Coordinates of C-alpha atoms in Angstrom, one line a residue:
M916 CA 8.6 -30.1 52.4
P917 CA 8.4 -26.4 52.9
L918 CA 5.2 -24.6 51.6
I919 CA 7.2 -22.5 49.2
H920 CA 8.5 -25.6 47.3
L921 CA 5.0 -27.0 47.0
T922 CA 3.8 -23.8 45.4
R923 CA 6.6 -23.7 42.9
I924 CA 6.0 -27.3 41.9
L925 CA 2.2 -26.6 41.4
F926 CA 2.9 -23.5 39.2
A927 CA 5.3 -25.6 37.1
A928 CA 2.8 -28.4 36.5
V929 CA 0.1 -25.9 35.4
A930 CA 2.6 -24.2 33.0
I931 CA 3.5 -27.6 31.5
A932 CA -0.2 -28.5 31.1
F933 CA -1.0 -25.2 29.2
A934 CA 2.1 -25.6 27.0
T935 CA 1.0 -29.2 26.1
L936 CA -2.6 -28.1 25.3
G937 CA -1.3 -25.2 23.1
S938 CA 0.8 -27.7 21.1
L939 CA -2.2 -29.8 20.2
P940 CA -4.2 -29.1 17.0
A941 CA -7.4 -27.1 17.4
V942 CA -10.6 -29.1 17.5
A943 CA -12.9 -27.9 14.7
G944 CA -16.7 -27.6 15.4
P945 CA -19.6 -28.4 13.0
Y946 CA -19.5 -24.9 11.6
E947 CA -15.8 -25.1 10.6
D948 CA -16.2 -28.7 9.3
A949 CA -19.1 -27.6 7.1
I950 CA -17.0 -24.8 5.5
A951 CA -14.1 -27.1 4.9
Q952 CA -16.4 -29.6 3.1
F953 CA -17.2 -27.0 0.4
A954 CA -13.6 -27.4 -0.8
Q955 CA -14.1 -31.1 -1.6
D956 CA -15.8 -30.1 -4.9
S957 CA -18.4 -32.8 -4.4
F958 CA -22.2 -32.4 -4.6
S959 CA -22.7 -34.9 -1.7
D960 CA -20.2 -33.1 0.5
S961 CA -21.8 -29.7 -0.3
E962 CA -25.2 -31.1 0.6
D963 CA -23.8 -32.4 3.9
A964 CA -22.1 -29.1 4.5
I965 CA -25.4 -27.2 4.1
G966 CA -27.0 -29.5 6.7
K967 CA -24.2 -28.9 9.1
L968 CA -24.4 -25.1 8.6
V969 CA -28.1 -25.1 9.4
A970 CA -27.6 -27.3 12.4
S971 CA -24.7 -25.1 13.7
G972 CA -27.0 -22.2 14.5
N973 CA -24.1 -19.8 13.5
P974 CA -25.5 -16.4 12.5
R975 CA -23.3 -16.4 9.4
A976 CA -24.9 -19.7 8.1
A977 CA -27.6 -17.7 6.2
V978 CA -25.0 -15.4 4.6
I979 CA -22.9 -18.4 3.4
I980 CA -25.9 -20.3 2.0
T981 CA -27.2 -17.2 0.3
A982 CA -23.8 -16.7 -1.4
L983 CA -23.9 -20.3 -2.5
Q984 CA -27.4 -19.8 -3.9
D985 CA -26.2 -16.7 -5.8
G986 CA -23.0 -18.4 -7.2
K987 CA -20.8 -16.1 -5.1
L988 CA -19.3 -18.7 -2.7
Y989 CA -15.7 -19.8 -3.5
A990 CA -13.6 -22.6 -1.9
D991 CA -9.8 -23.2 -1.8
P992 CA -8.8 -26.9 -1.9
D993 CA -5.4 -26.2 -0.2
S994 CA -6.4 -24.2 2.8
K995 CA -10.0 -25.7 3.0
A996 CA -11.3 -22.1 3.4
A997 CA -14.3 -20.6 1.8
F998 CA -14.7 -17.0 0.5
I999 CA -17.6 -14.8 -0.6
K1000 CA -17.2 -12.4 -3.5
T1001 CA -19.6 -9.4 -3.3
D1002 CA -21.2 -7.5 -6.2
D1003 CA -18.5 -4.8 -6.0
G1004 CA -15.7 -7.4 -6.4
K1005 CA -14.6 -7.4 -2.7
I1006 CA -13.6 -10.7 -1.1
A1007 CA -14.5 -11.7 2.4
N1008 CA -13.7 -14.8 4.5
A1009 CA -16.9 -16.8 4.6
A1010 CA -16.4 -18.1 8.1
T1011 CA -15.6 -14.8 9.8
G1012 CA -16.7 -12.1 7.3
E1013 CA -13.3 -10.4 7.5
A1014 CA -12.1 -8.8 4.3
V1015 CA -9.5 -10.6 2.2
G1016 CA -7.2 -9.0 -0.3
A1017 CA -7.7 -11.5 -3.1
L1018 CA -8.9 -15.1 -3.8
P1019 CA -6.3 -17.8 -3.5
A1020 CA -5.0 -19.0 -6.9
K1021 CA -6.8 -22.4 -6.8
A1022 CA -10.1 -21.1 -5.4
S1023 CA -13.2 -21.8 -7.5
A1024 CA -16.9 -21.3 -7.3
V1025 CA -18.8 -24.0 -5.4
R1026 CA -20.9 -25.9 -7.9
L1027 CA -24.7 -26.5 -7.8
N1028 CA -26.9 -29.0 -9.5
N1029 CA -30.7 -29.2 -9.4
K1030 CA -30.9 -31.4 -6.3
L1031 CA -28.5 -29.1 -4.5
R1032 CA -30.5 -26.1 -5.5
R1033 CA -33.6 -27.6 -3.9
V1034 CA -31.6 -28.4 -0.8
V1035 CA -30.3 -24.8 -0.7
A1036 CA -33.9 -23.5 -1.0
G1037 CA -35.1 -25.7 1.8
A1038 CA -32.2 -24.7 4.0
M1039 CA -32.9 -21.0 3.4
A1040 CA -36.5 -21.6 4.3
G1041 CA -35.4 -23.4 7.5
L1042 CA -33.1 -20.6 8.5
T1043 CA -35.8 -18.0 7.8
L1044 CA -38.3 -19.9 10.0
L1045 CA -36.1 -19.0 12.9
S1046 CA -35.5 -15.4 11.8
P1047 CA -36.2 -12.7 14.4
D1048 CA -38.2 -10.8 11.7
L1049 CA -41.9 -11.7 12.0
D1050 CA -42.7 -11.1 8.4
K1051 CA -39.8 -13.3 7.2
R1052 CA -40.9 -16.1 9.5
I1053 CA -44.5 -16.0 8.1
Q1054 CA -43.3 -15.9 4.5
A1055 CA -41.0 -18.9 5.2
A1056 CA -43.8 -20.8 6.7
Q1057 CA -46.0 -20.1 3.7
S1058 CA -43.2 -21.2 1.4
V1059 CA -43.0 -24.5 3.3
F1060 CA -46.8 -24.9 3.1
K1061 CA -46.5 -24.8 -0.7
S1062 CA -43.5 -27.0 -0.9
H1063 CA -44.5 -29.5 1.8
D1064 CA -40.8 -30.6 2.2
E1065 CA -40.5 -33.4 4.7
T1066 CA -37.0 -32.4 5.7
M1067 CA -38.4 -29.2 7.2
L1068 CA -40.7 -31.0 9.6
A1069 CA -38.3 -30.9 12.6
T1070 CA -37.5 -27.2 12.0
V1071 CA -41.1 -26.3 11.6
E1072 CA -42.1 -28.1 14.8
A1073 CA -39.2 -26.4 16.7
A1074 CA -40.2 -23.0 15.4
L1075 CA -43.9 -23.7 16.3
K1076 CA -43.0 -24.6 19.8
A1077 CA -41.0 -21.4 20.3
E1078 CA -43.4 -19.1 18.4
K1079 CA -45.4 -16.5 20.5
N1080 CA -47.1 -14.5 17.7
A1081 CA -50.6 -15.8 16.8
A1082 CA -50.3 -15.2 13.0
A1083 CA -46.9 -16.8 12.8
K1084 CA -48.1 -19.7 14.9
R1085 CA -51.0 -20.3 12.6
A1086 CA -48.7 -20.2 9.6
F1087 CA -46.4 -22.8 11.2
T1088 CA -49.4 -25.0 12.0
E1089 CA -50.5 -24.9 8.4
A1090 CA -47.0 -25.6 7.2
R1091 CA -46.7 -28.6 9.5
A1092 CA -50.1 -29.9 8.3
S1093 CA -49.0 -29.6 4.7
I1094 CA -45.9 -31.7 5.4
L1095 CA -47.8 -34.4 7.3
L1096 CA -50.4 -34.7 4.6
F1097 CA -47.7 -35.7 2.1
K1098 CA -45.5 -37.6 4.5
Q1099 CA -45.4 -41.3 3.8
G1100 CA -45.1 -42.6 7.3
A1101 CA -47.6 -40.2 9.0
S1102 CA -50.5 -41.9 10.8
D1103 CA -54.1 -41.5 9.7
A1104 CA -54.8 -39.5 12.9
D1105 CA -52.0 -37.0 12.0
K1106 CA -53.2 -36.7 8.4
L1107 CA -56.9 -36.2 9.5
D1108 CA -55.7 -33.4 11.8
A1109 CA -53.7 -31.9 9.0
I1110 CA -56.7 -32.0 6.7
A1111 CA -58.8 -30.2 9.3
T1112 CA -56.1 -27.5 9.5
I1113 CA -55.9 -27.1 5.7
K1114 CA -59.7 -27.0 5.5
A1115 CA -59.8 -24.2 8.1
R1116 CA -57.5 -22.2 5.9
G1117 CA -60.0 -22.5 3.0
D1118 CA -58.3 -20.6 0.2
Q1119 CA -57.2 -21.5 -3.3
E1120 CA -53.7 -22.7 -2.1
A1121 CA -55.4 -25.0 0.4
M1122 CA -57.6 -26.3 -2.4
A1123 CA -54.6 -26.9 -4.7
L1124 CA -52.7 -28.7 -1.9
L1125 CA -55.6 -31.1 -1.2
T1126 CA -56.1 -31.7 -5.0
G1127 CA -52.4 -32.6 -5.3
A1128 CA -52.3 -34.9 -2.2
P1129 CA -51.0 -38.5 -2.9
S1130 CA -53.7 -40.9 -4.1
N1131 CA -52.5 -43.9 -2.1
Q1132 CA -54.3 -42.9 1.0
S1133 CA -56.5 -44.9 3.4
A1134 CA -60.3 -44.7 3.1
A1135 CA -60.6 -42.4 6.1
V1136 CA -58.0 -40.0 4.8
A1137 CA -59.4 -40.0 1.3
S1138 CA -62.9 -39.3 2.6
G1139 CA -61.5 -36.5 4.8
I1140 CA -59.8 -35.0 1.7
A1141 CA -63.0 -35.2 -0.4
G1142 CA -65.1 -33.5 2.4
A1143 CA -62.5 -30.8 2.9
K1144 CA -62.4 -30.1 -0.8
A1145 CA -66.2 -29.8 -1.0
S1146 CA -66.3 -27.4 2.0
I1147 CA -63.5 -25.2 0.5
E1148 CA -65.3 -25.2 -2.9
R1149 CA -68.5 -23.9 -1.2
N1150 CA -66.4 -21.3 0.7
L1151 CA -64.7 -20.1 -2.4
A1152 CA -68.0 -19.9 -4.3
I1153 CA -69.3 -17.5 -1.6
W1154 CA -66.2 -15.4 -1.7
S1155 CA -66.4 -15.4 -5.5
M1156 CA -69.9 -14.0 -5.3
A1157 CA -68.7 -11.4 -2.8
Q1158 CA -65.8 -10.4 -5.2
N1159 CA -68.3 -10.1 -8.0
A1160 CA -70.6 -7.9 -5.8
W1161 CA -67.6 -5.7 -5.0
Y1162 CA -66.7 -5.4 -8.7
G1163 CA -70.4 -4.5 -9.3
L1164 CA -70.3 -1.8 -6.7
S1165 CA -67.1 -0.5 -8.2
L1166 CA -68.6 -0.4 -11.7
G1167 CA -71.8 1.1 -10.2
S1168 CA -69.9 3.9 -8.6
V1169 CA -68.3 4.8 -12.0
L1170 CA -71.7 4.7 -13.7
L1171 CA -73.2 6.8 -10.9
L1172 CA -70.5 9.5 -11.3
A1173 CA -71.0 9.6 -15.0
A1174 CA -74.8 9.6 -14.9
I1175 CA -75.6 11.8 -12.0
G1176 CA -75.0 15.0 -13.9
L1177 CA -77.0 13.7 -16.8
A1178 CA -79.9 12.9 -14.4
I1179 CA -80.0 16.5 -13.3
T1180 CA -80.0 18.1 -16.8
F1181 CA -82.4 15.5 -18.2
G1182 CA -84.8 15.8 -15.3
V1183 CA -84.9 19.6 -15.1
M1184 CA -84.5 20.6 -18.7
G1185 CA -85.7 17.5 -20.6
V1186 CA -82.5 17.8 -22.8
I1187 CA -80.9 14.6 -24.2
N1188 CA -77.3 15.7 -24.0
M1189 CA -75.2 13.5 -26.2
A1190 CA -72.1 15.7 -25.3
H1191 CA -72.3 14.7 -21.7
G1192 CA -69.5 12.1 -22.2
E1193 CA -67.2 14.9 -23.5
M1194 CA -67.7 16.7 -20.2
V1195 CA -66.3 13.6 -18.5
M1196 CA -63.4 13.6 -21.0
L1197 CA -62.7 17.3 -20.3
G1198 CA -62.4 16.5 -16.6
A1199 CA -59.9 13.8 -17.3
Y1200 CA -57.8 16.0 -19.4
T1201 CA -57.9 18.7 -16.7
T1202 CA -56.4 16.1 -14.4
F1203 CA -53.7 15.4 -16.9
V1204 CA -52.8 19.1 -17.3
V1205 CA -52.7 19.6 -13.5
Q1206 CA -50.4 16.6 -13.0
E1207 CA -48.1 17.7 -15.8
A1208 CA -47.8 21.2 -14.2
I1209 CA -47.1 19.6 -10.8
R1210 CA -44.5 17.1 -12.3
T1211 CA -42.5 19.9 -14.0
R1212 CA -42.7 22.6 -11.3
Y1213 CA -43.8 21.2 -7.9
P1214 CA -43.1 17.4 -7.8
A1215 CA -43.5 17.3 -4.1
L1216 CA -47.2 18.1 -4.5
F1217 CA -48.0 15.1 -6.7
D1218 CA -49.9 13.2 -4.0
Y1219 CA -52.3 16.2 -3.8
S1220 CA -52.8 16.5 -7.6
L1221 CA -56.2 14.9 -7.6
L1222 CA -57.4 17.1 -4.8
I1223 CA -56.3 20.1 -6.8
A1224 CA -57.8 18.8 -10.1
V1225 CA -61.3 18.2 -8.6
P1226 CA -62.4 21.8 -8.3
L1227 CA -60.6 22.8 -11.5
A1228 CA -62.3 20.0 -13.5
F1229 CA -65.7 21.1 -12.1
L1230 CA -65.0 24.7 -13.1
V1231 CA -63.7 23.9 -16.6
A1232 CA -66.5 21.4 -17.5
G1233 CA -69.2 23.6 -15.8
A1234 CA -68.1 26.7 -17.7
I1235 CA -68.2 24.9 -21.0
G1236 CA -71.6 23.5 -20.1
V1237 CA -73.0 27.0 -19.4
L1238 CA -71.5 28.2 -22.7
I1239 CA -73.2 25.4 -24.6
E1240 CA -76.5 26.0 -22.9
R1241 CA -76.4 29.8 -23.6
T1242 CA -75.3 29.5 -27.2
V1243 CA -77.0 26.3 -28.5
I1244 CA -79.4 24.5 -26.1
R1245 CA -81.6 27.5 -25.1
F1246 CA -82.8 27.9 -28.7
L1247 CA -83.9 24.2 -29.0
Y1248 CA -86.1 23.7 -25.9
G1249 CA -89.2 21.7 -26.8
R1250 CA -87.5 20.1 -29.8
P1251 CA -85.8 16.9 -28.5
L1252 CA -84.7 15.5 -31.9
E1253 CA -82.9 18.8 -32.8
T1254 CA -81.3 18.9 -29.3
L1255 CA -80.0 15.4 -29.7
L1256 CA -78.5 16.1 -33.1
A1257 CA -77.0 19.4 -31.9
T1258 CA -75.4 17.9 -28.8
W1259 CA -74.1 15.0 -30.9
G1260 CA -72.4 17.5 -33.2
L1261 CA -71.0 19.3 -30.2
S1262 CA -69.5 16.1 -28.9
L1263 CA -67.7 15.6 -32.2
I1264 CA -66.4 19.2 -32.1
L1265 CA -65.1 18.8 -28.6
Q1266 CA -63.4 15.4 -29.4
Q1267 CA -61.6 17.0 -32.4
A1268 CA -60.6 20.0 -30.4
V1269 CA -59.0 17.8 -27.7
R1270 CA -57.3 15.7 -30.5
T1271 CA -55.8 18.9 -31.9
L1272 CA -54.6 20.2 -28.5
F1273 CA -53.3 17.0 -26.9
G1274 CA -53.0 14.5 -29.8
P1275 CA -55.0 11.3 -30.5
T1276 CA -52.9 9.0 -28.2
N1277 CA -53.7 8.1 -24.6
R1278 CA -52.3 10.4 -22.0
E1279 CA -50.7 9.1 -18.8
V1280 CA -52.4 10.1 -15.5
G1281 CA -50.6 8.7 -12.4
N1282 CA -52.0 7.4 -9.2
P1283 CA -51.1 9.1 -6.0
S1284 CA -49.5 6.9 -3.4
W1285 CA -52.6 6.8 -1.3
M1286 CA -54.6 5.4 -4.3
S1287 CA -52.0 2.8 -5.2
G1288 CA -51.9 -0.9 -4.2
A1289 CA -54.5 -3.3 -2.8
F1290 CA -55.4 -5.3 0.3
E1291 CA -57.0 -8.6 1.0
L1292 CA -60.3 -9.0 2.7
G1293 CA -60.8 -12.7 3.2
E1294 CA -60.5 -14.1 -0.3
M1295 CA -61.4 -10.8 -1.9
T1296 CA -58.9 -8.4 -3.4
I1297 CA -59.8 -4.7 -3.0
T1298 CA -57.8 -2.0 -4.8
Y1299 CA -57.4 1.3 -3.1
N1300 CA -58.2 3.4 -6.3
R1301 CA -61.6 1.7 -6.7
L1302 CA -62.3 2.0 -2.9
W1303 CA -61.5 5.7 -3.0
I1304 CA -63.7 6.2 -6.1
L1305 CA -66.6 4.6 -4.4
C1306 CA -66.2 6.8 -1.3
F1307 CA -65.7 9.9 -3.5
T1308 CA -68.9 9.0 -5.5
L1309 CA -71.0 8.7 -2.3
A1310 CA -69.6 12.0 -1.0
V1311 CA -70.5 13.8 -4.2
F1312 CA -74.0 12.3 -4.1
A1313 CA -74.5 13.4 -0.5
L1314 CA -73.3 16.9 -1.3
L1315 CA -75.6 17.1 -4.3
L1316 CA -78.6 16.0 -2.2
A1317 CA -77.7 18.6 0.4
M1318 CA -77.4 21.3 -2.2
L1319 CA -80.8 20.4 -3.7
R1320 CA -82.5 20.3 -0.3
Y1321 CA -80.9 23.3 1.6
T1322 CA -80.0 25.9 -1.0
S1323 CA -82.2 28.4 -3.0
L1324 CA -80.8 27.0 -6.3
G1325 CA -81.8 23.5 -5.2
L1326 CA -85.3 24.7 -4.4
E1327 CA -85.7 26.4 -7.7
M1328 CA -84.4 23.4 -9.6
R1329 CA -86.9 21.1 -7.9
A1330 CA -89.7 23.6 -8.6
V1331 CA -88.8 23.8 -12.3
T1332 CA -88.5 20.0 -12.5
Q1333 CA -91.9 19.4 -11.1
N1334 CA -93.8 22.2 -12.9
R1335 CA -91.9 24.7 -15.1
R1336 CA -94.9 27.0 -15.8
M1337 CA -95.9 27.3 -12.2
A1338 CA -92.3 28.0 -11.2
A1339 CA -92.1 30.8 -13.8
S1340 CA -95.4 32.3 -12.6
M1341 CA -94.0 32.4 -9.1
G1342 CA -91.1 34.6 -10.3
I1343 CA -88.4 32.0 -10.8
A1344 CA -86.1 32.8 -13.7
T1345 CA -86.3 29.5 -15.5
S1346 CA -83.7 30.4 -18.1
R1347 CA -81.2 31.2 -15.4
V1348 CA -82.0 27.9 -13.6
D1349 CA -81.6 26.0 -16.9
A1350 CA -78.1 27.5 -17.5
L1351 CA -77.0 26.8 -13.9
T1352 CA -78.4 23.3 -14.0
F1353 CA -76.7 22.5 -17.2
G1354 CA -73.4 23.9 -15.8
L1355 CA -73.9 21.9 -12.6
G1356 CA -74.5 18.7 -14.5
S1357 CA -71.5 19.3 -16.7
G1358 CA -69.3 20.2 -13.7
I1359 CA -70.2 16.9 -12.0
A1360 CA -69.4 15.1 -15.2
G1361 CA -66.0 16.8 -15.1
I1362 CA -65.5 15.5 -11.5
A1363 CA -66.4 12.1 -12.8
G1364 CA -63.5 12.5 -15.4
V1365 CA -61.0 13.0 -12.5
A1366 CA -62.1 9.7 -11.0
L1367 CA -62.2 7.8 -14.3
S1368 CA -58.7 9.0 -15.1
Q1369 CA -57.4 6.7 -12.4
I1370 CA -59.0 3.5 -13.8
D1371 CA -59.3 4.2 -17.6
N1372 CA -57.3 5.5 -20.5
V1373 CA -57.4 9.3 -20.9
S1374 CA -58.1 9.8 -24.6
P1375 CA -60.5 11.9 -26.7
N1376 CA -62.9 8.9 -26.8
L1377 CA -63.1 8.4 -23.0
G1378 CA -66.6 9.8 -22.6
Q1379 CA -68.1 7.6 -25.4
S1380 CA -67.5 4.5 -23.3
Y1381 CA -70.0 5.7 -20.7
I1382 CA -72.7 7.8 -22.4
I1383 CA -74.9 4.9 -23.3
D1384 CA -74.6 3.3 -19.9
S1385 CA -75.3 6.6 -18.3
F1386 CA -78.6 7.0 -20.2
M1387 CA -79.6 3.4 -19.3
V1388 CA -79.0 4.3 -15.6
V1389 CA -81.0 7.4 -15.8
V1390 CA -84.0 5.8 -17.6
F1391 CA -83.9 2.7 -15.4
G1392 CA -83.8 4.7 -12.1
G1393 CA -86.3 7.4 -13.1
V1394 CA -85.7 10.6 -15.0
G1395 CA -84.5 13.4 -12.7
N1396 CA -84.6 11.3 -9.5
L1397 CA -81.2 11.1 -7.8
W1398 CA -82.1 8.2 -5.5
G1399 CA -83.3 6.4 -8.6
T1400 CA -80.0 7.1 -10.3
L1401 CA -78.1 5.7 -7.3
V1402 CA -80.2 2.5 -7.1
G1403 CA -80.1 2.1 -10.9
A1404 CA -76.3 2.6 -11.2
F1405 CA -75.5 0.0 -8.5
S1406 CA -78.2 -2.4 -9.7
L1407 CA -76.9 -2.4 -13.3
G1408 CA -73.3 -2.5 -12.1
I1409 CA -73.8 -5.6 -10.0
A1410 CA -76.1 -7.3 -12.6
N1411 CA -73.4 -6.7 -15.2
K1412 CA -70.6 -8.3 -13.2
F1413 CA -72.7 -11.3 -12.3
L1414 CA -73.7 -11.8 -16.0
E1415 CA -70.2 -11.4 -17.4
P1416 CA -68.8 -14.7 -16.2
V1417 CA -71.8 -16.6 -17.6
A1418 CA -72.5 -14.8 -20.9
G1419 CA -69.4 -12.8 -21.6
A1420 CA -68.9 -9.0 -21.6
V1421 CA -70.8 -8.2 -24.9
L1422 CA -73.7 -10.6 -24.4
G1423 CA -73.9 -9.5 -20.8
K1424 CA -74.4 -5.9 -21.9
I1425 CA -77.0 -7.0 -24.5
A1426 CA -78.9 -8.9 -21.8
I1427 CA -78.9 -5.9 -19.5
L1428 CA -80.3 -3.7 -22.4
V1429 CA -83.0 -6.2 -23.2
L1430 CA -84.0 -6.4 -19.5
I1431 CA -84.2 -2.6 -19.2
I1432 CA -86.4 -2.4 -22.4
L1433 CA -88.7 -5.0 -20.8
F1434 CA -88.7 -3.1 -17.5
I1435 CA -89.5 0.2 -19.2
Q1436 CA -92.5 -1.4 -21.0
K1437 CA -93.9 -2.2 -17.5
R1438 CA -92.8 1.0 -15.7
P1439 CA -92.2 3.8 -18.3
R1440 CA -91.1 6.3 -15.7
G1441 CA -88.4 4.0 -14.1
L1442 CA -88.0 2.8 -10.6
F1443 CA -88.7 6.1 -8.9
A1444 CA -91.0 8.3 -11.0
L1445 CA -91.1 12.1 -10.3
K1446 CA -94.3 13.5 -8.8
G1447 CA -95.8 16.8 -9.8
R1448 CA -98.8 18.1 -11.8
A1449 CA -96.7 18.8 -14.9
V1450 CA -95.1 15.4 -14.8
E1451 CA -98.4 13.6 -14.3
A1452 CA -100.2 15.6 -16.9

């Protein structure tokens, strides 16, 4: 047979074969089968469909299951097609994502019951475990750790095998351990390994998981659970002490800010200033005024509002302090009772003046973005505003120490503190030093008000909450000694936070006060007594 005839016969056979294949019905895959099952209006078929969607690996599986979870998945019993209705009313083909003009007449929402909702949640976690987003994978693993769903074991193990990131691998390992601990058919060896993994995690969630473990365990597994719980309890107790210590440092920084100005005026001038708390209050209201001006005129500068408020609060409170010293305090030196009564009256006047100007209600002072939020350090939670206040307090303390040591005003203040008569005989204008000292102490109290506005209510009574604690810090640490004020503030802050869980807030403060009274009986000049001939006389 000629070659040309053989070629024609071959082409004809191929054409017939393609025509025959084209006439056969298309073979549907698992993905298409799953979508068709949603149209059966059966909970069991829907559950089977969800499993097939997850197994298909199709990227649209997560979109379809999310729509089902949100009640936005519709199925048509005639065409066996599924559709997704978006929030804006648009319709899309679930299988392809292509836009559709309208839902078919017989299409209805795919129904869910409680069992199916749990299946959907597990399926979403399984899909997220394989997500390309690292954060989503870790969150999904943590979700599985809490739910310990046995159906997720194969998915978790597959994700663990493919995972390269250390943090995600640890999360997958913990999720797998959680599932094995609750799995009925798991061997004792697997369960003991799981207990070791959960014990290494060592947080409250690990403790809750071990506490809720099934009671029908073998002796070895039960013993392992008991040992792990005891170890975690010890670990959590240590972290609880660290958290209380942090709270104490945070409170101590607030007390230090409020007391440091009082320590200066009390030490140099011997004045019991009951209006010191109102200087703190004025600093807080200065912050409020600055933020209001920025909100209305320069909103882009809001993150810098506290940096702008700090020098302004110092100037406002310091100027009012100098005015009080020049008009009232200077005539009452040597008469402590009259000074106490006069400054108490001034505190009432300042409170009423603020009520008249700003009203009696609390005023809102916002947190800049860099002072908002918190982060975890082990089992401790540290808020950024408290951390910044601690750093700010230590910076103010360091600047004040430098000023007292390296400036002429600081030298004169130290001289007047140690021996006022000798300083006057050496040509130091003690009255000027008194005015500047009172202004400096008041200005620092104003700066304290800026910090306190971030953690407390800004109201006319703000300063009253800290005046008694400030005096306790100054007396405990040693009158006029800044290092004593630092040690006293942090000591009282930490002691207060460790006593509160045991005795309560009120009884804790009473206990602190009693301890200070007993301490002063033993050391009347405090922890760090000032030295000087006038002091020792």
